[in-house]
Amino acid sequence: MRRYQTYIFDLDGTLLDTLGDLHASCNHALRSHGMPERSLDEVRRFVGNGVKKLMERAIPNGMDNPLFEETYQSFRQHYLLHNLDTTKPYPGIMEMLQKMKEQGKNVAVVSNKFYAATQELCRHFFGDLVTVAIGEREGIRKKPAPDTVMEALRQLDVPKEGSVYVGDSDVDIETARNCGIPCISVLWGFRDRAFLLGHGATTLIDSPQDLF
């Protein structure tokens, strides 16, 4: 596999297994507003485009539901309090990031998770192993638009040449394409091989150590 100088990672389903906490907060919000709860597999299918899209898919009639905004805010409030309950790095992630630091690689996280949660999770789990962490925020288009990745490159002060995006979803593949950089798709996350290949994946890896 080609080696890169700059690695930009998705967060959920790539570095962190966040599915349990997302599922719990989703169902807390739905339950609080008298809506049917969702299974773990349903939430797995719903994630990848940010938490607002997750809740749009989970709430009956989506954004047309008159209780959408209330329910979405209930999710946000619950998740900010409970996003560390079961979330943890996937096996091999910490060792991979440590090795990248030792090799002098540039490392950033770009997520469609809201900004505060992205920052908190990266600080808590990765400390100085991740230099830049960018989440969804006002005034900048989220993935698959290239804006947040290009902002990460700007903050790292590096060119897109020699950079790669690493993620677990079709959104990540499209994001990398829109940025004009390669994409490495991981097989331990929220989407399987058939799904990723069907959405244009060209390079797939089974383990974080496959990046070396």
PDB file of C-alpha atoms in Angstrom:
ATOM      1  CA  MET A   1       0.000   0.000   0.000  1.00  0.00           C
ATOM      2  CA  ARG A   2       1.152   3.509  -0.794  1.00  0.00           C
ATOM      3  CA  ARG A   3       2.411   5.511   2.201  1.00  0.00           C
ATOM      4  CA  TYR A   4       1.150   9.035   2.832  1.00  0.00           C
ATOM      5  CA  GLN A   5       2.418  11.968   4.869  1.00  0.00           C
ATOM      6  CA  THR A   6      -1.009  13.234   5.948  1.00  0.00           C
ATOM      7  CA  TYR A   7      -3.864  11.051   7.201  1.00  0.00           C
ATOM      8  CA  ILE A   8      -7.326  12.539   7.669  1.00  0.00           C
ATOM      9  CA  PHE A   9      -9.678  10.202   9.488  1.00  0.00           C
ATOM     10  CA  ASP A  10     -13.399   9.948   9.842  1.00  0.00           C
ATOM     11  CA  LEU A  11     -14.353   9.386  13.507  1.00  0.00           C
ATOM     12  CA  ASP A  12     -17.460   7.220  13.997  1.00  0.00           C
ATOM     13  CA  GLY A  13     -16.971   3.747  12.562  1.00  0.00           C
ATOM     14  CA  THR A  14     -13.337   4.481  11.695  1.00  0.00           C
ATOM     15  CA  LEU A  15     -11.409   5.425  14.843  1.00  0.00           C
ATOM     16  CA  LEU A  16     -14.157   5.007  17.450  1.00  0.00           C
ATOM     17  CA  ASP A  17     -16.894   2.449  17.909  1.00  0.00           C
ATOM     18  CA  THR A  18     -19.636   4.912  18.853  1.00  0.00           C
ATOM     19  CA  LEU A  19     -22.646   2.865  17.791  1.00  0.00           C
ATOM     20  CA  GLY A  20     -23.824   1.870  21.272  1.00  0.00           C
ATOM     21  CA  ASP A  21     -23.956   5.444  22.569  1.00  0.00           C
ATOM     22  CA  LEU A  22     -25.571   6.766  19.385  1.00  0.00           C
ATOM     23  CA  HIS A  23     -28.205   4.032  19.647  1.00  0.00           C
ATOM     24  CA  ALA A  24     -28.894   4.792  23.315  1.00  0.00           C
ATOM     25  CA  SER A  25     -29.236   8.555  22.752  1.00  0.00           C
ATOM     26  CA  CYS A  26     -31.387   8.059  19.669  1.00  0.00           C
ATOM     27  CA  ASN A  27     -33.802   5.827  21.568  1.00  0.00           C
ATOM     28  CA  HIS A  28     -33.799   8.118  24.605  1.00  0.00           C
ATOM     29  CA  ALA A  29     -34.934  10.983  22.367  1.00  0.00           C
ATOM     30  CA  LEU A  30     -37.534   8.893  20.556  1.00  0.00           C
ATOM     31  CA  ARG A  31     -38.886   7.437  23.790  1.00  0.00           C
ATOM     32  CA  SER A  32     -39.061  10.882  25.416  1.00  0.00           C
ATOM     33  CA  HIS A  33     -41.381  12.068  22.658  1.00  0.00           C
ATOM     34  CA  GLY A  34     -43.578   8.975  22.407  1.00  0.00           C
ATOM     35  CA  MET A  35     -41.999   7.613  19.238  1.00  0.00           C
ATOM     36  CA  PRO A  36     -41.092   3.984  18.461  1.00  0.00           C
ATOM     37  CA  GLU A  37     -37.515   3.014  19.256  1.00  0.00           C
ATOM     38  CA  ARG A  38     -35.015   1.791  16.680  1.00  0.00           C
ATOM     39  CA  SER A  39     -32.887  -1.351  16.638  1.00  0.00           C
ATOM     40  CA  LEU A  40     -29.085  -1.291  16.741  1.00  0.00           C
ATOM     41  CA  ASP A  41     -28.922  -2.409  13.101  1.00  0.00           C
ATOM     42  CA  GLU A  42     -31.299   0.364  12.056  1.00  0.00           C
ATOM     43  CA  VAL A  43     -29.139   2.988  13.749  1.00  0.00           C
ATOM     44  CA  ARG A  44     -26.054   1.440  12.120  1.00  0.00           C
ATOM     45  CA  ARG A  45     -27.671   2.043   8.727  1.00  0.00           C
ATOM     46  CA  PHE A  46     -28.772   5.575   9.680  1.00  0.00           C
ATOM     47  CA  VAL A  47     -25.345   6.935  10.693  1.00  0.00           C
ATOM     48  CA  GLY A  48     -22.736   8.453   8.375  1.00  0.00           C
ATOM     49  CA  ASN A  49     -24.215  11.816   7.406  1.00  0.00           C
ATOM     50  CA  GLY A  50     -24.208  13.573  10.780  1.00  0.00           C
ATOM     51  CA  VAL A  51     -26.535  13.279  13.743  1.00  0.00           C
ATOM     52  CA  LYS A  52     -29.259  15.463  12.245  1.00  0.00           C
ATOM     53  CA  LYS A  53     -29.551  13.053   9.332  1.00  0.00           C
ATOM     54  CA  LEU A  54     -29.476  10.142  11.802  1.00  0.00           C
ATOM     55  CA  MET A  55     -32.483  11.600  13.612  1.00  0.00           C
ATOM     56  CA  GLU A  56     -34.221  12.511  10.365  1.00  0.00           C
ATOM     57  CA  ARG A  57     -34.042   8.835   9.439  1.00  0.00           C
ATOM     58  CA  ALA A  58     -35.022   7.610  12.912  1.00  0.00           C
ATOM     59  CA  ILE A  59     -38.010   9.913  13.531  1.00  0.00           C
ATOM     60  CA  PRO A  60     -41.286   8.931  11.828  1.00  0.00           C
ATOM     61  CA  ASN A  61     -41.808  11.256   8.823  1.00  0.00           C
ATOM     62  CA  GLY A  62     -38.383  12.783   9.421  1.00  0.00           C
ATOM     63  CA  MET A  63     -38.163  16.553   9.342  1.00  0.00           C
ATOM     64  CA  ASP A  64     -41.860  16.777   8.475  1.00  0.00           C
ATOM     65  CA  ASN A  65     -42.663  15.523  11.974  1.00  0.00           C
ATOM     66  CA  PRO A  66     -43.808  18.528  14.061  1.00  0.00           C
ATOM     67  CA  LEU A  67     -41.744  17.201  16.976  1.00  0.00           C
ATOM     68  CA  PHE A  68     -38.580  16.818  14.924  1.00  0.00           C
ATOM     69  CA  GLU A  69     -36.637  19.754  16.359  1.00  0.00           C
ATOM     70  CA  GLU A  70     -37.547  18.940  19.972  1.00  0.00           C
ATOM     71  CA  THR A  71     -36.581  15.309  19.497  1.00  0.00           C
ATOM     72  CA  TYR A  72     -33.333  16.217  17.763  1.00  0.00           C
ATOM     73  CA  GLN A  73     -32.386  18.575  20.594  1.00  0.00           C
ATOM     74  CA  SER A  74     -33.186  15.821  23.126  1.00  0.00           C
ATOM     75  CA  PHE A  75     -30.747  13.588  21.265  1.00  0.00           C
ATOM     76  CA  ARG A  76     -28.028  16.247  21.291  1.00  0.00           C
ATOM     77  CA  GLN A  77     -28.409  16.964  25.005  1.00  0.00           C
ATOM     78  CA  HIS A  78     -28.407  13.277  25.949  1.00  0.00           C
ATOM     79  CA  TYR A  79     -25.489  12.432  23.671  1.00  0.00           C
ATOM     80  CA  LEU A  80     -23.248  15.200  25.015  1.00  0.00           C
ATOM     81  CA  LEU A  81     -23.740  13.697  28.493  1.00  0.00           C
ATOM     82  CA  HIS A  82     -23.473  10.047  27.480  1.00  0.00           C
ATOM     83  CA  ASN A  83     -21.062   9.889  24.536  1.00  0.00           C
ATOM     84  CA  LEU A  84     -18.432   8.133  26.652  1.00  0.00           C
ATOM     85  CA  ASP A  85     -20.666   5.456  28.184  1.00  0.00           C
ATOM     86  CA  THR A  86     -19.630   2.627  25.849  1.00  0.00           C
ATOM     87  CA  THR A  87     -17.628   4.382  23.102  1.00  0.00           C
ATOM     88  CA  LYS A  88     -14.070   3.145  22.650  1.00  0.00           C
ATOM     89  CA  PRO A  89     -11.363   2.999  19.984  1.00  0.00           C
ATOM     90  CA  TYR A  90     -11.449  -0.018  17.695  1.00  0.00           C
ATOM     91  CA  PRO A  91      -8.707  -2.594  18.349  1.00  0.00           C
ATOM     92  CA  GLY A  92      -5.349  -1.426  17.024  1.00  0.00           C
ATOM     93  CA  ILE A  93      -6.319   2.234  16.626  1.00  0.00           C
ATOM     94  CA  MET A  94      -4.234   3.615  19.502  1.00  0.00           C
ATOM     95  CA  GLU A  95      -1.162   1.665  18.411  1.00  0.00           C
ATOM     96  CA  MET A  96      -1.635   2.884  14.829  1.00  0.00           C
ATOM     97  CA  LEU A  97      -1.915   6.544  15.898  1.00  0.00           C
ATOM     98  CA  GLN A  98       1.120   6.226  18.162  1.00  0.00           C
ATOM     99  CA  LYS A  99       3.147   4.771  15.313  1.00  0.00           C
ATOM    100  CA  MET A 100       2.049   7.619  13.025  1.00  0.00           C
ATOM    101  CA  LYS A 101       3.181  10.156  15.626  1.00  0.00           C
ATOM    102  CA  GLU A 102       6.559   8.442  15.914  1.00  0.00           C
ATOM    103  CA  GLN A 103       6.927   8.542  12.128  1.00  0.00           C
ATOM    104  CA  GLY A 104       6.118  12.262  11.998  1.00  0.00           C
ATOM    105  CA  LYS A 105       2.866  11.874  10.063  1.00  0.00           C
ATOM    106  CA  ASN A 106       0.232  14.630  10.035  1.00  0.00           C
ATOM    107  CA  VAL A 107      -3.028  13.399  11.564  1.00  0.00           C
ATOM    108  CA  ALA A 108      -6.458  15.041  11.616  1.00  0.00           C
ATOM    109  CA  VAL A 109     -10.043  13.996  12.249  1.00  0.00           C
ATOM    110  CA  VAL A 110     -12.903  15.321  10.120  1.00  0.00           C
ATOM    111  CA  SER A 111     -16.369  14.209  11.186  1.00  0.00           C
ATOM    112  CA  ASN A 112     -20.007  15.051  10.509  1.00  0.00           C
ATOM    113  CA  LYS A 113     -20.579  14.675  14.244  1.00  0.00           C
ATOM    114  CA  PHE A 114     -21.345  18.040  15.856  1.00  0.00           C
ATOM    115  CA  TYR A 115     -18.288  20.072  16.707  1.00  0.00           C
ATOM    116  CA  ALA A 116     -18.355  19.911  20.513  1.00  0.00           C
ATOM    117  CA  ALA A 117     -18.668  16.120  20.586  1.00  0.00           C
ATOM    118  CA  THR A 118     -15.921  15.680  17.977  1.00  0.00           C
ATOM    119  CA  GLN A 119     -13.547  17.843  19.992  1.00  0.00           C
ATOM    120  CA  GLU A 120     -14.407  16.171  23.300  1.00  0.00           C
ATOM    121  CA  LEU A 121     -14.031  12.619  22.022  1.00  0.00           C
ATOM    122  CA  CYS A 122     -10.731  13.323  20.261  1.00  0.00           C
ATOM    123  CA  ARG A 123      -9.303  15.047  23.332  1.00  0.00           C
ATOM    124  CA  HIS A 124     -10.457  12.267  25.638  1.00  0.00           C
ATOM    125  CA  PHE A 125      -9.238   9.307  23.620  1.00  0.00           C
ATOM    126  CA  PHE A 126      -6.375  10.573  21.484  1.00  0.00           C
ATOM    127  CA  GLY A 127      -4.823  13.602  23.216  1.00  0.00           C
ATOM    128  CA  ASP A 128      -1.888  14.895  21.201  1.00  0.00           C
ATOM    129  CA  LEU A 129      -1.997  11.948  18.768  1.00  0.00           C
ATOM    130  CA  VAL A 130      -4.564  13.909  16.726  1.00  0.00           C
ATOM    131  CA  THR A 131      -3.445  17.442  15.866  1.00  0.00           C
ATOM    132  CA  VAL A 132      -6.656  18.808  14.336  1.00  0.00           C
ATOM    133  CA  ALA A 133     -10.264  17.736  14.966  1.00  0.00           C
ATOM    134  CA  ILE A 134     -13.136  19.280  13.001  1.00  0.00           C
ATOM    135  CA  GLY A 135     -16.836  18.523  13.371  1.00  0.00           C
ATOM    136  CA  GLU A 136     -20.052  19.897  11.974  1.00  0.00           C
ATOM    137  CA  ARG A 137     -20.532  23.605  12.683  1.00  0.00           C
ATOM    138  CA  GLU A 138     -22.296  26.658  11.302  1.00  0.00           C
ATOM    139  CA  GLY A 139     -20.816  28.403   8.311  1.00  0.00           C
ATOM    140  CA  ILE A 140     -18.956  25.460   6.771  1.00  0.00           C
ATOM    141  CA  ARG A 141     -20.452  22.738   4.615  1.00  0.00           C
ATOM    142  CA  LYS A 142     -20.178  19.238   6.044  1.00  0.00           C
ATOM    143  CA  LYS A 143     -19.047  16.110   4.226  1.00  0.00           C
ATOM    144  CA  PRO A 144     -19.329  15.094   1.423  1.00  0.00           C
ATOM    145  CA  ALA A 145     -18.533  18.723   0.566  1.00  0.00           C
ATOM    146  CA  PRO A 146     -14.751  19.207   0.626  1.00  0.00           C
ATOM    147  CA  ASP A 147     -14.832  22.193   2.999  1.00  0.00           C
ATOM    148  CA  THR A 148     -14.055  20.507   6.332  1.00  0.00           C
ATOM    149  CA  VAL A 149     -11.247  18.395   4.895  1.00  0.00           C
ATOM    150  CA  MET A 150      -9.713  21.428   3.214  1.00  0.00           C
ATOM    151  CA  GLU A 151     -10.014  23.307   6.524  1.00  0.00           C
ATOM    152  CA  ALA A 152      -8.154  20.476   8.261  1.00  0.00           C
ATOM    153  CA  LEU A 153      -5.363  20.673   5.679  1.00  0.00           C
ATOM    154  CA  ARG A 154      -5.223  24.435   6.189  1.00  0.00           C
ATOM    155  CA  GLN A 155      -4.937  24.045   9.972  1.00  0.00           C
ATOM    156  CA  LEU A 156      -2.252  21.386   9.541  1.00  0.00           C
ATOM    157  CA  ASP A 157      -0.535  23.753   7.056  1.00  0.00           C
ATOM    158  CA  VAL A 158       0.027  20.957   4.545  1.00  0.00           C
ATOM    159  CA  PRO A 159      -0.894  20.495   0.865  1.00  0.00           C
ATOM    160  CA  LYS A 160      -3.457  17.960  -0.301  1.00  0.00           C
ATOM    161  CA  GLU A 161      -0.690  16.230  -2.257  1.00  0.00           C
ATOM    162  CA  GLY A 162       0.513  13.336  -0.125  1.00  0.00           C
ATOM    163  CA  SER A 163      -2.764  13.287   1.820  1.00  0.00           C
ATOM    164  CA  VAL A 164      -5.359  10.526   2.126  1.00  0.00           C
ATOM    165  CA  TYR A 165      -8.822  10.295   3.661  1.00  0.00           C
ATOM    166  CA  VAL A 166      -9.624   7.203   5.738  1.00  0.00           C
ATOM    167  CA  GLY A 167     -13.257   6.331   6.450  1.00  0.00           C
ATOM    168  CA  ASP A 168     -15.921   3.653   6.638  1.00  0.00           C
ATOM    169  CA  SER A 169     -18.783   4.948   4.496  1.00  0.00           C
ATOM    170  CA  ASP A 170     -19.981   6.043   1.078  1.00  0.00           C
ATOM    171  CA  VAL A 171     -19.940   9.643   2.367  1.00  0.00           C
ATOM    172  CA  ASP A 172     -16.196   9.317   3.037  1.00  0.00           C
ATOM    173  CA  ILE A 173     -15.559   7.968  -0.469  1.00  0.00           C
ATOM    174  CA  GLU A 174     -17.491  10.883  -1.977  1.00  0.00           C
ATOM    175  CA  THR A 175     -15.744  13.388   0.304  1.00  0.00           C
ATOM    176  CA  ALA A 176     -12.294  12.225  -0.787  1.00  0.00           C
ATOM    177  CA  ARG A 177     -13.366  12.352  -4.427  1.00  0.00           C
ATOM    178  CA  ASN A 178     -14.634  15.914  -4.007  1.00  0.00           C
ATOM    179  CA  CYS A 179     -11.313  16.886  -2.418  1.00  0.00           C
ATOM    180  CA  GLY A 180      -9.247  15.266  -5.145  1.00  0.00           C
ATOM    181  CA  ILE A 181      -7.443  12.946  -2.730  1.00  0.00           C
ATOM    182  CA  PRO A 182      -7.397   9.133  -2.394  1.00  0.00           C
ATOM    183  CA  CYS A 183      -9.687   7.285   0.004  1.00  0.00           C
ATOM    184  CA  ILE A 184      -8.921   4.209   2.086  1.00  0.00           C
ATOM    185  CA  SER A 185     -12.086   2.408   3.228  1.00  0.00           C
ATOM    186  CA  VAL A 186     -12.006   0.422   6.475  1.00  0.00           C
ATOM    187  CA  LEU A 187     -13.859  -2.882   6.939  1.00  0.00           C
ATOM    188  CA  TRP A 188     -14.248  -2.797  10.733  1.00  0.00           C
ATOM    189  CA  GLY A 189     -16.770   0.063  10.768  1.00  0.00           C
ATOM    190  CA  PHE A 190     -20.473   0.567  10.065  1.00  0.00           C
ATOM    191  CA  ARG A 191     -20.485  -0.589   6.402  1.00  0.00           C
ATOM    192  CA  ASP A 192     -19.449  -3.914   4.870  1.00  0.00           C
ATOM    193  CA  ARG A 193     -17.257  -4.747   1.872  1.00  0.00           C
ATOM    194  CA  ALA A 194     -20.131  -5.189  -0.595  1.00  0.00           C
ATOM    195  CA  PHE A 195     -21.645  -1.825   0.354  1.00  0.00           C
ATOM    196  CA  LEU A 196     -18.323   0.000   0.072  1.00  0.00           C
ATOM    197  CA  LEU A 197     -17.403  -1.578  -3.258  1.00  0.00           C
ATOM    198  CA  GLY A 198     -20.874  -0.772  -4.540  1.00  0.00           C
ATOM    199  CA  HIS A 199     -20.245   2.886  -3.683  1.00  0.00           C
ATOM    200  CA  GLY A 200     -16.912   3.168  -5.428  1.00  0.00           C
ATOM    201  CA  ALA A 201     -14.334   2.033  -2.863  1.00  0.00           C
ATOM    202  CA  THR A 202     -10.979   1.296  -4.474  1.00  0.00           C
ATOM    203  CA  THR A 203      -8.737   0.518  -1.486  1.00  0.00           C
ATOM    204  CA  LEU A 204     -10.028  -1.484   1.482  1.00  0.00           C
ATOM    205  CA  ILE A 205      -8.237  -2.554   4.659  1.00  0.00           C
ATOM    206  CA  ASP A 206      -9.094  -5.082   7.359  1.00  0.00           C
ATOM    207  CA  SER A 207      -6.923  -3.696  10.175  1.00  0.00           C
ATOM    208  CA  PRO A 208      -5.430  -0.353  11.240  1.00  0.00           C
ATOM    209  CA  GLN A 209      -1.988  -1.912  10.849  1.00  0.00           C
ATOM    210  CA  ASP A 210      -2.674  -2.285   7.110  1.00  0.00           C
ATOM    211  CA  LEU A 211      -2.012   1.461   6.804  1.00  0.00           C
ATOM    212  CA  PHE A 212       1.715   0.756   7.188  1.00  0.00           C
TER     213      PHE A 212
END
